[in-house]
PDB file of C-alpha atoms in Angstrom:
ATOM      1  CA  MET A   1     168.555  99.884   4.634  1.00 51.00           C
ATOM      2  CA  MET A   2     168.612  96.251   6.062  1.00 56.00           C
ATOM      3  CA  ASN A   3     165.650  94.626   7.186  1.00 69.00           C
ATOM      4  CA  ASN A   4     164.449  90.859   8.047  1.00 79.00           C
ATOM      5  CA  LYS A   5     162.830  90.069   5.521  1.00 92.00           C
ATOM      6  CA  LYS A   6     163.910  87.050   3.340  1.00 93.00           C
ATOM      7  CA  ILE A   7     162.522  86.490   0.180  1.00 93.00           C
ATOM      8  CA  ALA A   8     163.602  82.514  -0.977  1.00 95.00           C
ATOM      9  CA  VAL A   9     163.788  82.860  -5.351  1.00 96.00           C
ATOM     10  CA  ASP A  10     162.849  79.989  -7.711  1.00 96.00           C
ATOM     11  CA  PHE A  11     164.912  79.823 -11.016  1.00 97.00           C
ATOM     12  CA  ASP A  12     163.744  78.225 -13.727  1.00 96.00           C
ATOM     13  CA  GLY A  13     160.195  79.569 -14.927  1.00 95.00           C
ATOM     14  CA  THR A  14     160.278  82.214 -11.850  1.00 95.00           C
ATOM     15  CA  ILE A  15     163.658  84.503 -12.318  1.00 97.00           C
ATOM     16  CA  VAL A  16     163.684  82.732 -16.297  1.00 97.00           C
ATOM     17  CA  ASP A  17     162.021  81.601 -18.315  1.00 96.00           C
ATOM     18  CA  ASP A  18     161.909  77.211 -18.033  1.00 95.00           C
ATOM     19  CA  ALA A  19     164.664  75.761 -20.391  1.00 94.00           C
ATOM     20  CA  TYR A  20     165.770  73.257 -18.164  1.00 94.00           C
ATOM     21  CA  PRO A  21     168.656  72.150 -17.598  1.00 94.00           C
ATOM     22  CA  ALA A  22     170.068  75.507 -20.086  1.00 96.00           C
ATOM     23  CA  ILE A  23     169.542  78.886 -19.101  1.00 97.00           C
ATOM     24  CA  GLY A  24     166.238  80.465 -20.418  1.00 96.00           C
ATOM     25  CA  LYS A  25     165.048  84.077 -21.259  1.00 97.00           C
ATOM     26  CA  ALA A  26     165.206  85.873 -18.598  1.00 97.00           C
ATOM     27  CA  LYS A  27     161.459  87.102 -17.142  1.00 96.00           C
ATOM     28  CA  ILE A  28     160.197  90.885 -18.097  1.00 94.00           C
ATOM     29  CA  PHE A  29     160.579  93.035 -14.985  1.00 95.00           C
ATOM     30  CA  ALA A  30     162.837  90.073 -13.271  1.00 96.00           C
ATOM     31  CA  PHE A  31     165.666  91.636 -12.160  1.00 97.00           C
ATOM     32  CA  GLU A  32     164.832  94.870 -12.529  1.00 97.00           C
ATOM     33  CA  THR A  33     162.034  93.903  -9.529  1.00 96.00           C
ATOM     34  CA  LEU A  34     164.807  91.803  -7.671  1.00 97.00           C
ATOM     35  CA  ARG A  35     167.147  94.778  -7.376  1.00 97.00           C
ATOM     36  CA  LYS A  36     164.270  96.799  -6.181  1.00 95.00           C
ATOM     37  CA  LEU A  37     164.034  94.297  -4.295  1.00 95.00           C
ATOM     38  CA  GLN A  38     167.227  93.981  -2.993  1.00 94.00           C
ATOM     39  CA  ALA A  39     168.063  97.737  -2.527  1.00 94.00           C
ATOM     40  CA  GLN A  40     165.259  98.157  -0.005  1.00 93.00           C
ATOM     41  CA  GLY A  41     166.530  95.584   2.097  1.00 93.00           C
ATOM     42  CA  PHE A  42     165.038  92.381   1.708  1.00 94.00           C
ATOM     43  CA  ARG A  43     167.994  89.062   1.707  1.00 95.00           C
ATOM     44  CA  LEU A  44     167.066  87.275  -1.166  1.00 96.00           C
ATOM     45  CA  ILE A  45     167.848  83.444  -1.142  1.00 95.00           C
ATOM     46  CA  LEU A  46     167.786  81.117  -5.016  1.00 95.00           C
ATOM     47  CA  TRP A  47     166.260  78.558  -4.055  1.00 93.00           C
ATOM     48  CA  THR A  48     166.293  76.286  -6.536  1.00 93.00           C
ATOM     49  CA  TYR A  49     166.094  72.257  -8.149  1.00 90.00           C
ATOM     50  CA  ARG A  50     169.303  73.220  -9.520  1.00 92.00           C
ATOM     51  CA  HIS A  51     172.556  71.902  -8.714  1.00 90.00           C
ATOM     52  CA  GLY A  52     176.428  71.450  -9.735  1.00 92.00           C
ATOM     53  CA  LYS A  53     177.438  72.878 -12.575  1.00 95.00           C
ATOM     54  CA  THR A  54     173.785  74.081 -13.625  1.00 95.00           C
ATOM     55  CA  LEU A  55     173.306  75.806 -10.241  1.00 95.00           C
ATOM     56  CA  ASP A  56     176.824  77.880 -10.513  1.00 96.00           C
ATOM     57  CA  GLU A  57     175.609  78.570 -13.984  1.00 97.00           C
ATOM     58  CA  ALA A  58     172.764  80.136 -12.354  1.00 97.00           C
ATOM     59  CA  VAL A  59     173.853  81.845 -10.203  1.00 97.00           C
ATOM     60  CA  GLU A  60     176.414  83.572 -12.434  1.00 98.00           C
ATOM     61  CA  PHE A  61     173.972  84.445 -14.623  1.00 98.00           C
ATOM     62  CA  CYS A  62     171.990  86.122 -12.101  1.00 98.00           C
ATOM     63  CA  LYS A  63     175.316  87.972 -10.699  1.00 98.00           C
ATOM     64  CA  GLN A  64     175.842  89.423 -14.445  1.00 98.00           C
ATOM     65  CA  ASN A  65     172.444  91.226 -14.263  1.00 97.00           C
ATOM     66  CA  GLY A  66     172.974  91.949 -10.825  1.00 97.00           C
ATOM     67  CA  ILE A  67     172.024  89.978  -8.319  1.00 97.00           C
ATOM     68  CA  GLU A  68     174.139  88.641  -5.409  1.00 96.00           C
ATOM     69  CA  PHE A  69     172.334  86.089  -3.331  1.00 96.00           C
ATOM     70  CA  TYR A  70     172.506  86.572   0.649  1.00 94.00           C
ATOM     71  CA  ALA A  71     172.743  82.116   0.168  1.00 93.00           C
ATOM     72  CA  VAL A  72     171.642  79.564  -2.164  1.00 93.00           C
ATOM     73  CA  ASN A  73     169.576  76.683  -1.771  1.00 90.00           C
ATOM     74  CA  SER A  74     170.145  77.310   1.742  1.00 86.00           C
ATOM     75  CA  SER A  75     168.354  79.715   5.088  1.00 78.00           C
ATOM     76  CA  PHE A  76     171.439  81.968   5.523  1.00 77.00           C
ATOM     77  CA  GLU A  77     175.181  81.667   3.503  1.00 80.00           C
ATOM     78  CA  GLY A  78     177.146  78.924   4.722  1.00 74.00           C
ATOM     79  CA  GLU A  79     175.093  76.240   6.551  1.00 76.00           C
ATOM     80  CA  VAL A  80     175.777  73.083   6.347  1.00 75.00           C
ATOM     81  CA  PHE A  81     172.249  71.034   5.661  1.00 72.00           C
ATOM     82  CA  ASP A  82     172.460  68.172   8.326  1.00 70.00           C
ATOM     83  CA  PRO A  83     169.278  65.456   7.539  1.00 68.00           C
ATOM     84  CA  GLU A  84     169.555  63.495  10.168  1.00 74.00           C
ATOM     85  CA  ASN A  85     168.870  66.384  12.625  1.00 69.00           C
ATOM     86  CA  GLN A  86     167.008  69.516   9.994  1.00 66.00           C
ATOM     87  CA  SER A  87     164.613  69.721   7.797  1.00 66.00           C
ATOM     88  CA  ARG A  88     164.658  70.958   4.870  1.00 71.00           C
ATOM     89  CA  LYS A  89     162.814  73.955   4.479  1.00 76.00           C
ATOM     90  CA  LEU A  90     164.266  77.019   4.051  1.00 81.00           C
ATOM     91  CA  ASP A  91     163.678  79.496   6.809  1.00 81.00           C
ATOM     92  CA  ALA A  92     161.574  83.104   4.498  1.00 86.00           C
ATOM     93  CA  ASP A  93     159.066  85.087   4.580  1.00 85.00           C
ATOM     94  CA  TRP A  94     158.449  84.339   0.790  1.00 86.00           C
ATOM     95  CA  PHE A  95     158.441  82.174  -1.881  1.00 89.00           C
ATOM     96  CA  ILE A  96     158.089  83.016  -4.993  1.00 89.00           C
ATOM     97  CA  ASP A  97     157.833  80.034  -7.467  1.00 89.00           C
ATOM     98  CA  ASP A  98     156.033  79.411 -11.193  1.00 88.00           C
ATOM     99  CA  ARG A  99     154.206  76.574  -9.299  1.00 85.00           C
ATOM    100  CA  ASN A 100     152.723  78.501  -7.022  1.00 77.00           C
ATOM    101  CA  LEU A 101     148.658  78.094  -6.407  1.00 64.00           C
ATOM    102  CA  GLY A 102     147.295  80.300  -9.100  1.00 66.00           C
ATOM    103  CA  GLY A 103     150.185  79.903 -11.390  1.00 73.00           C
ATOM    104  CA  PHE A 104     152.966  83.107 -11.390  1.00 81.00           C
ATOM    105  CA  PRO A 105     151.130  86.606 -11.929  1.00 80.00           C
ATOM    106  CA  GLY A 106     154.605  88.545 -13.203  1.00 84.00           C
ATOM    107  CA  TRP A 107     156.745  90.050 -11.539  1.00 89.00           C
ATOM    108  CA  GLY A 108     155.054  93.850 -11.236  1.00 85.00           C
ATOM    109  CA  GLU A 109     152.616  91.954  -9.252  1.00 83.00           C
ATOM    110  CA  ILE A 110     154.738  90.165  -6.606  1.00 85.00           C
ATOM    111  CA  TYR A 111     156.296  93.643  -5.984  1.00 88.00           C
ATOM    112  CA  ASN A 112     153.021  95.201  -5.451  1.00 84.00           C
ATOM    113  CA  ILE A 113     151.865  92.042  -3.092  1.00 81.00           C
ATOM    114  CA  ILE A 114     155.133  92.215  -1.405  1.00 85.00           C
ATOM    115  CA  ASN A 115     155.942  96.023  -0.830  1.00 82.00           C
ATOM    116  CA  GLU A 116     151.891  96.484   0.036  1.00 79.00           C
ATOM    117  CA  ARG A 117     151.669  93.540   1.873  1.00 76.00           C
ATOM    118  CA  ILE A 118     148.781  92.876   0.079  1.00 72.00           C
ATOM    119  CA  GLU A 119     146.993  89.280   0.753  1.00 71.00           C
ATOM    120  CA  PHE A 120     145.301  87.206  -1.807  1.00 68.00           C
ATOM    121  CA  ARG A 121     143.617  84.241  -2.756  1.00 69.00           C
ATOM    122  CA  VAL A 122     142.596  81.704  -5.787  1.00 73.00           C
ATOM    123  CA  GLU A 123     139.499  81.938  -7.315  1.00 74.00           C
ATOM    124  CA  GLY A 124     139.152  79.370  -9.966  1.00 76.00           C
ATOM    125  CA  LYS A 125     142.540  80.347 -12.679  1.00 73.00           C
ATOM    126  CA  GLU A 126     142.185  83.505 -11.069  1.00 71.00           C
ATOM    127  CA  VAL A 127     144.681  84.738  -8.832  1.00 68.00           C
ATOM    128  CA  LEU A 128     142.648  87.916  -6.553  1.00 69.00           C
ATOM    129  CA  ALA A 129     144.458  90.214  -4.242  1.00 65.00           C
ATOM    130  CA  TYR A 130     142.007  90.844  -0.504  1.00 57.00           C
ATOM    131  CA  SER A 131     142.256  94.411  -1.840  1.00 55.00           C
ATOM    132  CA  LYS A 132     140.210  93.835  -4.850  1.00 53.00           C
ATOM    133  CA  LEU A 133     138.096  91.469  -3.765  1.00 51.00           C
ATOM    134  CA  LYS A 134     134.248  91.980  -2.978  1.00 51.00           C
ATOM    135  CA  LYS A 135     133.490  91.359   0.584  1.00 51.00           C
ATOM    136  CA  GLU A 136     130.381  88.945   0.915  1.00 53.00           C
ATOM    137  CA  LYS A 137     127.707  90.130   3.340  1.00 50.00           C
ATOM    138  CA  LYS A 138     127.407  88.573   6.665  1.00 52.00           C
ATOM    139  CA  LYS A 139     124.239  86.319   6.587  1.00 58.00           C
ATOM    140  CA  GLY A 140     124.395  85.231   9.619  1.00 57.00           C
ATOM    141  CA  LEU A 141     125.286  85.157  13.351  1.00 59.00           C
ATOM    142  CA  PHE A 142     128.324  83.849  11.880  1.00 56.00           C
ATOM    143  CA  TRP A 143     128.437  83.737   8.504  1.00 51.00           C
TER     144      TRP A 143
END
């Protein structure tokens, strides 16, 4: 089953523990979640600071763990980046990164957010899914 949704995924600190330039230990449920999302038709893009040899090592590590990416550091396979005519921003529907606002919630929560299309917000140091937030009563005409 193919859909048009693309997920850009960071490597260090997200798929694996951050040990750059080495490859850290795989995060709990990272590859299981990515394989499940891929089986549901999501297109996965590896979106990382890595380049050259360290990028090749990351791509190979993921391949050994059952993940082959739709694209690597680009919006689609074979994209040629022209800084004179393009923005470096990727075309993706979701970005998964350990440096998200509120931090990295874990792969189980990420799967639920994507699969159930849950919106969330950050309160203090906690990431809260909108589906779990208390609804505030309106006090006036507009708020």
